[in-house]
């Protein structure tokens, strides 16, 4: 069975509730009846209730950009998986490079969050990717393998089915410098092989690996046309309904 592609919008720290509602109201008609792919929005926590209500009954899923690994507790400023579930969220990003860079998220923290998400049936999108200096010094493969091994520690093949991985080379995020389809495919193959080594061939064959980093309407077709690329995690170009719909319908 071919893997169903997932086109995901990471809105980062953008939009007010009114702007988020306006986006969903404009976006839904543009993707009505589009069942070929899965589509998901990842707004800031404060926007989640608005976006979940506006997207209710549509093909569009809604998730968080981050969760805490603890079920609850004294963690000021954080969101628990139970809070996400209570308002109807179904997905979460984990270990986005901006979380790793600005909020000191390590592979160990990513791993704990992944265990928490799976335990509560939240679909996790685990983000990995090298920075420019690592690519230029030939370390891409070892960096990705370390991130995947760290993220998947203690995860069993039985539990792994919902996991989605996003390959987001940090040098391509917000820079307008997109990885070529070949660069992305090569990295995805490294990731898939590492998943096979850790969790077996069946899990690796089914796991979805998204590409993220300056995905735009004009490069979406060449990237998503690749069998190895199972979807996109889109930042800047996901903020406008027309451009995100164009990517989703590449
Ligand atoms: P851009 O699409 O703005 O490069 O962001 C990519 C990203 O970080 C998605 O998570």
PDB file of C-alpha atoms and ligand atoms in Angstrom:
ATOM      1  CA  UNK A   1       0.000   0.000   0.000  1.00  0.00           C
ATOM      2  CA  UNK A   2       1.407   3.402  -0.892  1.00  0.00           C
ATOM      3  CA  UNK A   3       1.877   5.678   2.083  1.00  0.00           C
ATOM      4  CA  UNK A   4      -0.701   8.473   2.282  1.00  0.00           C
ATOM      5  CA  UNK A   5       1.048  11.829   2.218  1.00  0.00           C
ATOM      6  CA  UNK A   6       0.644  14.304   5.073  1.00  0.00           C
ATOM      7  CA  UNK A   7       0.801  18.010   4.338  1.00  0.00           C
ATOM      8  CA  UNK A   8       1.305  19.910   7.582  1.00  0.00           C
ATOM      9  CA  UNK A   9       1.337  23.616   8.419  1.00  0.00           C
ATOM     10  CA  UNK A  10       3.646  24.786  11.190  1.00  0.00           C
ATOM     11  CA  UNK A  11       2.442  28.304  11.928  1.00  0.00           C
ATOM     12  CA  UNK A  12       5.155  28.850  14.547  1.00  0.00           C
ATOM     13  CA  UNK A  13       4.451  31.981  16.646  1.00  0.00           C
ATOM     14  CA  UNK A  14       2.182  33.704  14.142  1.00  0.00           C
ATOM     15  CA  UNK A  15      -1.508  34.729  13.996  1.00  0.00           C
ATOM     16  CA  UNK A  16      -4.121  35.981  16.437  1.00  0.00           C
ATOM     17  CA  UNK A  17      -7.278  33.935  17.072  1.00  0.00           C
ATOM     18  CA  UNK A  18      -9.193  36.144  14.615  1.00  0.00           C
ATOM     19  CA  UNK A  19      -6.521  35.628  11.941  1.00  0.00           C
ATOM     20  CA  UNK A  20      -6.453  31.894  12.613  1.00  0.00           C
ATOM     21  CA  UNK A  21     -10.242  31.660  12.246  1.00  0.00           C
ATOM     22  CA  UNK A  22     -10.122  33.679   9.020  1.00  0.00           C
ATOM     23  CA  UNK A  23      -7.437  31.317   7.679  1.00  0.00           C
ATOM     24  CA  UNK A  24      -9.496  28.189   8.374  1.00  0.00           C
ATOM     25  CA  UNK A  25     -12.675  29.733   6.955  1.00  0.00           C
ATOM     26  CA  UNK A  26     -10.850  30.598   3.730  1.00  0.00           C
ATOM     27  CA  UNK A  27      -8.799  27.380   3.606  1.00  0.00           C
ATOM     28  CA  UNK A  28     -11.508  24.741   4.046  1.00  0.00           C
ATOM     29  CA  UNK A  29     -13.359  25.475   0.795  1.00  0.00           C
ATOM     30  CA  UNK A  30     -10.020  25.317  -1.045  1.00  0.00           C
ATOM     31  CA  UNK A  31      -9.357  21.739   0.124  1.00  0.00           C
ATOM     32  CA  UNK A  32     -12.945  20.487   0.320  1.00  0.00           C
ATOM     33  CA  UNK A  33     -13.113  16.944  -1.020  1.00  0.00           C
ATOM     34  CA  UNK A  34      -9.321  16.643  -1.123  1.00  0.00           C
ATOM     35  CA  UNK A  35      -8.936  13.152   0.296  1.00  0.00           C
ATOM     36  CA  UNK A  36      -5.778  12.116  -1.553  1.00  0.00           C
ATOM     37  CA  UNK A  37      -3.603  13.484   1.265  1.00  0.00           C
ATOM     38  CA  UNK A  38      -3.914  14.167   4.977  1.00  0.00           C
ATOM     39  CA  UNK A  39      -3.801  17.825   5.942  1.00  0.00           C
ATOM     40  CA  UNK A  40      -2.954  19.146   9.403  1.00  0.00           C
ATOM     41  CA  UNK A  41      -2.495  22.541  11.039  1.00  0.00           C
ATOM     42  CA  UNK A  42      -0.112  23.229  13.927  1.00  0.00           C
ATOM     43  CA  UNK A  43      -0.934  26.599  15.525  1.00  0.00           C
ATOM     44  CA  UNK A  44       0.298  28.107  18.786  1.00  0.00           C
ATOM     45  CA  UNK A  45      -1.415  26.676  21.915  1.00  0.00           C
ATOM     46  CA  UNK A  46      -3.538  29.795  22.462  1.00  0.00           C
ATOM     47  CA  UNK A  47      -5.022  29.368  18.965  1.00  0.00           C
ATOM     48  CA  UNK A  48      -5.811  25.673  19.265  1.00  0.00           C
ATOM     49  CA  UNK A  49      -9.426  25.924  20.523  1.00  0.00           C
ATOM     50  CA  UNK A  50     -10.311  28.412  17.776  1.00  0.00           C
ATOM     51  CA  UNK A  51      -8.694  26.366  15.015  1.00  0.00           C
ATOM     52  CA  UNK A  52     -10.106  23.054  16.267  1.00  0.00           C
ATOM     53  CA  UNK A  53     -13.628  24.533  16.395  1.00  0.00           C
ATOM     54  CA  UNK A  54     -13.301  26.105  12.950  1.00  0.00           C
ATOM     55  CA  UNK A  55     -11.936  22.891  11.377  1.00  0.00           C
ATOM     56  CA  UNK A  56     -14.436  20.553  13.054  1.00  0.00           C
ATOM     57  CA  UNK A  57     -16.044  18.110  10.628  1.00  0.00           C
ATOM     58  CA  UNK A  58     -13.537  18.908   7.867  1.00  0.00           C
ATOM     59  CA  UNK A  59     -10.645  16.868   6.456  1.00  0.00           C
ATOM     60  CA  UNK A  60      -8.199  19.048   8.380  1.00  0.00           C
ATOM     61  CA  UNK A  61      -6.573  17.729  11.577  1.00  0.00           C
ATOM     62  CA  UNK A  62      -5.159  20.026  14.244  1.00  0.00           C
ATOM     63  CA  UNK A  63      -2.210  19.526  16.536  1.00  0.00           C
ATOM     64  CA  UNK A  64       0.222  21.262  18.865  1.00  0.00           C
ATOM     65  CA  UNK A  65       3.702  22.490  18.025  1.00  0.00           C
ATOM     66  CA  UNK A  66       5.012  21.057  21.277  1.00  0.00           C
ATOM     67  CA  UNK A  67       3.935  19.092  24.336  1.00  0.00           C
ATOM     68  CA  UNK A  68       5.608  18.447  27.652  1.00  0.00           C
ATOM     69  CA  UNK A  69       6.677  14.896  28.460  1.00  0.00           C
ATOM     70  CA  UNK A  70       5.107  14.972  31.921  1.00  0.00           C
ATOM     71  CA  UNK A  71       1.426  14.161  32.319  1.00  0.00           C
ATOM     72  CA  UNK A  72       0.980  17.248  34.508  1.00  0.00           C
ATOM     73  CA  UNK A  73       2.960  19.173  37.052  1.00  0.00           C
ATOM     74  CA  UNK A  74       4.760  22.376  37.972  1.00  0.00           C
ATOM     75  CA  UNK A  75       6.076  23.236  34.493  1.00  0.00           C
ATOM     76  CA  UNK A  76       5.249  26.893  33.990  1.00  0.00           C
ATOM     77  CA  UNK A  77       4.484  27.811  30.406  1.00  0.00           C
ATOM     78  CA  UNK A  78       4.104  24.254  29.143  1.00  0.00           C
ATOM     79  CA  UNK A  79       1.194  22.277  27.659  1.00  0.00           C
ATOM     80  CA  UNK A  80       0.405  18.687  28.599  1.00  0.00           C
ATOM     81  CA  UNK A  81      -0.763  15.983  26.271  1.00  0.00           C
ATOM     82  CA  UNK A  82      -3.928  15.621  28.368  1.00  0.00           C
ATOM     83  CA  UNK A  83      -4.726  19.309  27.868  1.00  0.00           C
ATOM     84  CA  UNK A  84      -4.259  18.877  24.123  1.00  0.00           C
ATOM     85  CA  UNK A  85      -6.548  15.856  24.036  1.00  0.00           C
ATOM     86  CA  UNK A  86      -9.189  17.597  26.160  1.00  0.00           C
ATOM     87  CA  UNK A  87      -9.635  20.307  23.537  1.00  0.00           C
ATOM     88  CA  UNK A  88      -9.650  17.889  20.606  1.00  0.00           C
ATOM     89  CA  UNK A  89      -6.067  18.031  19.327  1.00  0.00           C
ATOM     90  CA  UNK A  90      -4.846  14.860  17.629  1.00  0.00           C
ATOM     91  CA  UNK A  91      -1.236  15.504  16.599  1.00  0.00           C
ATOM     92  CA  UNK A  92       1.913  17.135  17.929  1.00  0.00           C
ATOM     93  CA  UNK A  93       5.259  18.202  16.554  1.00  0.00           C
ATOM     94  CA  UNK A  94       8.206  17.004  18.632  1.00  0.00           C
ATOM     95  CA  UNK A  95      11.777  18.259  18.560  1.00  0.00           C
ATOM     96  CA  UNK A  96      11.435  20.968  15.922  1.00  0.00           C
ATOM     97  CA  UNK A  97      14.867  22.485  15.275  1.00  0.00           C
ATOM     98  CA  UNK A  98      13.694  25.787  16.785  1.00  0.00           C
ATOM     99  CA  UNK A  99      12.849  23.927  20.004  1.00  0.00           C
ATOM    100  CA  UNK A 100      16.249  22.252  19.899  1.00  0.00           C
ATOM    101  CA  UNK A 101      18.049  25.533  19.144  1.00  0.00           C
ATOM    102  CA  UNK A 102      16.221  28.027  21.389  1.00  0.00           C
ATOM    103  CA  UNK A 103      14.756  25.818  24.122  1.00  0.00           C
ATOM    104  CA  UNK A 104      17.594  23.355  24.593  1.00  0.00           C
ATOM    105  CA  UNK A 105      15.599  20.295  23.565  1.00  0.00           C
ATOM    106  CA  UNK A 106      17.863  17.283  23.441  1.00  0.00           C
ATOM    107  CA  UNK A 107      17.366  13.892  21.840  1.00  0.00           C
ATOM    108  CA  UNK A 108      16.614  12.599  25.338  1.00  0.00           C
ATOM    109  CA  UNK A 109      13.784  15.103  25.809  1.00  0.00           C
ATOM    110  CA  UNK A 110      12.481  14.346  22.315  1.00  0.00           C
ATOM    111  CA  UNK A 111      12.446  10.663  23.226  1.00  0.00           C
ATOM    112  CA  UNK A 112      10.498  11.291  26.446  1.00  0.00           C
ATOM    113  CA  UNK A 113       7.939  13.398  24.565  1.00  0.00           C
ATOM    114  CA  UNK A 114       7.575  10.697  21.927  1.00  0.00           C
ATOM    115  CA  UNK A 115       6.835   8.087  24.604  1.00  0.00           C
ATOM    116  CA  UNK A 116       4.222  10.397  26.152  1.00  0.00           C
ATOM    117  CA  UNK A 117       2.530  11.149  22.814  1.00  0.00           C
ATOM    118  CA  UNK A 118       2.319   7.462  21.833  1.00  0.00           C
ATOM    119  CA  UNK A 119       1.016   6.467  25.254  1.00  0.00           C
ATOM    120  CA  UNK A 120      -1.901   8.870  24.774  1.00  0.00           C
ATOM    121  CA  UNK A 121      -2.561   8.107  21.089  1.00  0.00           C
ATOM    122  CA  UNK A 122      -1.437  11.499  19.884  1.00  0.00           C
ATOM    123  CA  UNK A 123       0.166  11.314  16.432  1.00  0.00           C
ATOM    124  CA  UNK A 124       3.735  12.574  16.756  1.00  0.00           C
ATOM    125  CA  UNK A 125       5.780  14.258  14.054  1.00  0.00           C
ATOM    126  CA  UNK A 126       9.388  13.946  15.177  1.00  0.00           C
ATOM    127  CA  UNK A 127      11.646  16.521  13.541  1.00  0.00           C
ATOM    128  CA  UNK A 128      15.299  15.873  12.695  1.00  0.00           C
ATOM    129  CA  UNK A 129      17.844  17.590  10.487  1.00  0.00           C
ATOM    130  CA  UNK A 130      21.374  18.884  10.289  1.00  0.00           C
ATOM    131  CA  UNK A 131      22.622  22.475  10.510  1.00  0.00           C
ATOM    132  CA  UNK A 132      24.680  23.972   7.687  1.00  0.00           C
ATOM    133  CA  UNK A 133      28.063  23.438   9.349  1.00  0.00           C
ATOM    134  CA  UNK A 134      27.245  19.759   9.847  1.00  0.00           C
ATOM    135  CA  UNK A 135      26.294  19.335   6.176  1.00  0.00           C
ATOM    136  CA  UNK A 136      29.388  21.190   5.005  1.00  0.00           C
ATOM    137  CA  UNK A 137      31.656  19.050   7.164  1.00  0.00           C
ATOM    138  CA  UNK A 138      30.131  15.795   5.903  1.00  0.00           C
ATOM    139  CA  UNK A 139      28.321  14.991   9.148  1.00  0.00           C
ATOM    140  CA  UNK A 140      24.732  14.911   7.834  1.00  0.00           C
ATOM    141  CA  UNK A 141      24.398  11.136   7.966  1.00  0.00           C
ATOM    142  CA  UNK A 142      25.809  10.745  11.473  1.00  0.00           C
ATOM    143  CA  UNK A 143      23.761  13.666  12.835  1.00  0.00           C
ATOM    144  CA  UNK A 144      20.507  12.281  11.438  1.00  0.00           C
ATOM    145  CA  UNK A 145      21.268   8.775  12.658  1.00  0.00           C
ATOM    146  CA  UNK A 146      22.046  10.041  16.156  1.00  0.00           C
ATOM    147  CA  UNK A 147      18.799  12.047  16.262  1.00  0.00           C
ATOM    148  CA  UNK A 148      16.730   9.080  15.047  1.00  0.00           C
ATOM    149  CA  UNK A 149      18.390   6.623  17.427  1.00  0.00           C
ATOM    150  CA  UNK A 150      17.907   9.017  20.323  1.00  0.00           C
ATOM    151  CA  UNK A 151      14.285   9.767  19.467  1.00  0.00           C
ATOM    152  CA  UNK A 152      13.322   6.116  19.096  1.00  0.00           C
ATOM    153  CA  UNK A 153      15.055   4.746  22.207  1.00  0.00           C
ATOM    154  CA  UNK A 154      12.790   2.270  23.978  1.00  0.00           C
ATOM    155  CA  UNK A 155      10.056   2.470  21.320  1.00  0.00           C
ATOM    156  CA  UNK A 156       8.816  -0.943  20.201  1.00  0.00           C
ATOM    157  CA  UNK A 157       7.827  -1.911  16.669  1.00  0.00           C
ATOM    158  CA  UNK A 158       4.274  -2.503  17.942  1.00  0.00           C
ATOM    159  CA  UNK A 159       3.990   1.037  19.288  1.00  0.00           C
ATOM    160  CA  UNK A 160       5.705   2.752  16.364  1.00  0.00           C
ATOM    161  CA  UNK A 161       2.950   2.732  13.731  1.00  0.00           C
ATOM    162  CA  UNK A 162       1.609   6.258  14.361  1.00  0.00           C
ATOM    163  CA  UNK A 163       5.059   7.885  14.260  1.00  0.00           C
ATOM    164  CA  UNK A 164       5.744  10.408  11.515  1.00  0.00           C
ATOM    165  CA  UNK A 165       9.245  11.795  10.984  1.00  0.00           C
ATOM    166  CA  UNK A 166      10.004  15.166   9.424  1.00  0.00           C
ATOM    167  CA  UNK A 167      13.387  15.734   7.814  1.00  0.00           C
ATOM    168  CA  UNK A 168      14.015  19.451   8.144  1.00  0.00           C
ATOM    169  CA  UNK A 169      17.545  20.515   7.242  1.00  0.00           C
ATOM    170  CA  UNK A 170      18.055  23.585   9.410  1.00  0.00           C
ATOM    171  CA  UNK A 171      19.841  25.466   6.622  1.00  0.00           C
ATOM    172  CA  UNK A 172      16.651  25.265   4.539  1.00  0.00           C
ATOM    173  CA  UNK A 173      14.258  26.552   7.221  1.00  0.00           C
ATOM    174  CA  UNK A 174      13.049  30.092   6.612  1.00  0.00           C
ATOM    175  CA  UNK A 175      15.955  30.752   4.263  1.00  0.00           C
ATOM    176  CA  UNK A 176      14.294  30.249   0.898  1.00  0.00           C
ATOM    177  CA  UNK A 177      17.025  27.660   0.258  1.00  0.00           C
ATOM    178  CA  UNK A 178      15.105  24.440  -0.396  1.00  0.00           C
ATOM    179  CA  UNK A 179      16.829  21.074  -0.422  1.00  0.00           C
ATOM    180  CA  UNK A 180      16.766  19.634  -3.915  1.00  0.00           C
ATOM    181  CA  UNK A 181      14.502  16.592  -4.243  1.00  0.00           C
ATOM    182  CA  UNK A 182      17.688  14.484  -4.472  1.00  0.00           C
ATOM    183  CA  UNK A 183      19.132  15.889  -1.229  1.00  0.00           C
ATOM    184  CA  UNK A 184      15.827  15.243   0.523  1.00  0.00           C
ATOM    185  CA  UNK A 185      15.462  11.741  -0.913  1.00  0.00           C
ATOM    186  CA  UNK A 186      19.019  10.829   0.124  1.00  0.00           C
ATOM    187  CA  UNK A 187      18.352  11.989   3.701  1.00  0.00           C
ATOM    188  CA  UNK A 188      14.986  10.206   3.806  1.00  0.00           C
ATOM    189  CA  UNK A 189      16.698   6.967   2.747  1.00  0.00           C
ATOM    190  CA  UNK A 190      19.194   7.327   5.596  1.00  0.00           C
ATOM    191  CA  UNK A 191      16.294   7.867   8.021  1.00  0.00           C
ATOM    192  CA  UNK A 192      14.293   4.928   6.660  1.00  0.00           C
ATOM    193  CA  UNK A 193      17.311   2.633   6.865  1.00  0.00           C
ATOM    194  CA  UNK A 194      17.918   3.704  10.451  1.00  0.00           C
ATOM    195  CA  UNK A 195      14.257   3.030  11.320  1.00  0.00           C
ATOM    196  CA  UNK A 196      14.600  -0.407   9.695  1.00  0.00           C
ATOM    197  CA  UNK A 197      17.709  -1.145  11.759  1.00  0.00           C
ATOM    198  CA  UNK A 198      15.963  -0.114  14.985  1.00  0.00           C
ATOM    199  CA  UNK A 199      12.368  -1.227  14.444  1.00  0.00           C
ATOM    200  CA  UNK A 200      12.397  -3.616  11.510  1.00  0.00           C
ATOM    201  CA  UNK A 201      11.644  -3.528   7.796  1.00  0.00           C
ATOM    202  CA  UNK A 202       7.856  -3.457   8.139  1.00  0.00           C
ATOM    203  CA  UNK A 203       7.826  -0.348  10.335  1.00  0.00           C
ATOM    204  CA  UNK A 204      10.349   1.333   8.038  1.00  0.00           C
ATOM    205  CA  UNK A 205       8.287   0.574   4.936  1.00  0.00           C
ATOM    206  CA  UNK A 206       5.186   2.140   6.476  1.00  0.00           C
ATOM    207  CA  UNK A 207       6.616   5.108   8.368  1.00  0.00           C
ATOM    208  CA  UNK A 208       5.982   8.491   6.782  1.00  0.00           C
ATOM    209  CA  UNK A 209       8.918  10.833   6.350  1.00  0.00           C
ATOM    210  CA  UNK A 210       7.995  14.438   5.552  1.00  0.00           C
ATOM    211  CA  UNK A 211      10.308  17.059   4.129  1.00  0.00           C
ATOM    212  CA  UNK A 212      10.383  20.576   5.605  1.00  0.00           C
ATOM    213  CA  UNK A 213      12.404  23.657   4.724  1.00  0.00           C
ATOM    214  CA  UNK A 214      11.225  26.432   2.396  1.00  0.00           C
ATOM    215  CA  UNK A 215       8.491  24.345   0.777  1.00  0.00           C
ATOM    216  CA  UNK A 216       6.516  26.672  -1.514  1.00  0.00           C
ATOM    217  CA  UNK A 217       3.783  26.184  -4.116  1.00  0.00           C
ATOM    218  CA  UNK A 218       6.390  26.328  -6.892  1.00  0.00           C
ATOM    219  CA  UNK A 219       8.660  23.590  -5.495  1.00  0.00           C
ATOM    220  CA  UNK A 220       6.006  21.373  -3.871  1.00  0.00           C
ATOM    221  CA  UNK A 221       5.342  19.297  -6.976  1.00  0.00           C
ATOM    222  CA  UNK A 222       8.955  18.320  -7.536  1.00  0.00           C
ATOM    223  CA  UNK A 223       9.471  17.427  -3.864  1.00  0.00           C
ATOM    224  CA  UNK A 224       6.161  15.672  -3.263  1.00  0.00           C
ATOM    225  CA  UNK A 225       6.372  13.880  -6.602  1.00  0.00           C
ATOM    226  CA  UNK A 226       9.128  11.772  -5.071  1.00  0.00           C
ATOM    227  CA  UNK A 227       7.885   8.423  -3.785  1.00  0.00           C
ATOM    228  CA  UNK A 228      10.331   8.677  -0.873  1.00  0.00           C
ATOM    229  CA  UNK A 229       8.881  12.021   0.305  1.00  0.00           C
ATOM    230  CA  UNK A 230       5.683  11.299   2.237  1.00  0.00           C
ATOM    231  CA  UNK A 231       4.544  14.857   2.748  1.00  0.00           C
ATOM    232  CA  UNK A 232       5.657  18.316   3.732  1.00  0.00           C
ATOM    233  CA  UNK A 233       6.017  20.347   6.916  1.00  0.00           C
ATOM    234  CA  UNK A 234       5.512  23.911   5.790  1.00  0.00           C
ATOM    235  CA  UNK A 235       6.362  27.084   7.699  1.00  0.00           C
ATOM    236  CA  UNK A 236       6.162  30.449   5.945  1.00  0.00           C
ATOM    237  CA  UNK A 237       4.110  29.296   2.961  1.00  0.00           C
ATOM    238  CA  UNK A 238       1.471  27.778   5.264  1.00  0.00           C
ATOM    239  CA  UNK A 239       0.400  31.148   6.655  1.00  0.00           C
ATOM    240  CA  UNK A 240      -1.728  32.066   3.640  1.00  0.00           C
ATOM    241  CA  UNK A 241      -4.697  29.823   2.762  1.00  0.00           C
ATOM    242  CA  UNK A 242      -4.083  30.047  -0.982  1.00  0.00           C
ATOM    243  CA  UNK A 243      -0.433  29.062  -0.857  1.00  0.00           C
ATOM    244  CA  UNK A 244      -0.929  26.272   1.690  1.00  0.00           C
ATOM    245  CA  UNK A 245      -3.864  24.897  -0.337  1.00  0.00           C
ATOM    246  CA  UNK A 246      -1.715  25.004  -3.475  1.00  0.00           C
ATOM    247  CA  UNK A 247       0.939  22.944  -1.665  1.00  0.00           C
ATOM    248  CA  UNK A 248      -1.633  20.488  -0.295  1.00  0.00           C
ATOM    249  CA  UNK A 249      -3.015  19.997  -3.798  1.00  0.00           C
ATOM    250  CA  UNK A 250       0.452  19.978  -5.470  1.00  0.00           C
TER     251      UNK A 250
HETATM  252  P1  LIG B   1       9.779  27.288   6.288  1.00  0.00           P
HETATM  253  O1  LIG B   1       8.810  26.573   5.403  1.00  0.00           O
HETATM  254  O2  LIG B   1       9.369  28.687   6.626  1.00  0.00           O
HETATM  255  O3  LIG B   1      11.192  27.190   5.764  1.00  0.00           O
HETATM  256  O4  LIG B   1       9.765  26.514   7.700  1.00  0.00           O
HETATM  257  C1  LIG B   1       9.932  25.148   7.720  1.00  0.00           C
HETATM  258  C2  LIG B   1       9.645  24.646   9.082  1.00  0.00           C
HETATM  259  O5  LIG B   1      10.381  24.897  10.023  1.00  0.00           O
HETATM  260  C3  LIG B   1       8.439  23.830   9.275  1.00  0.00           C
HETATM  261  O6  LIG B   1       8.444  23.221  10.509  1.00  0.00           O
END
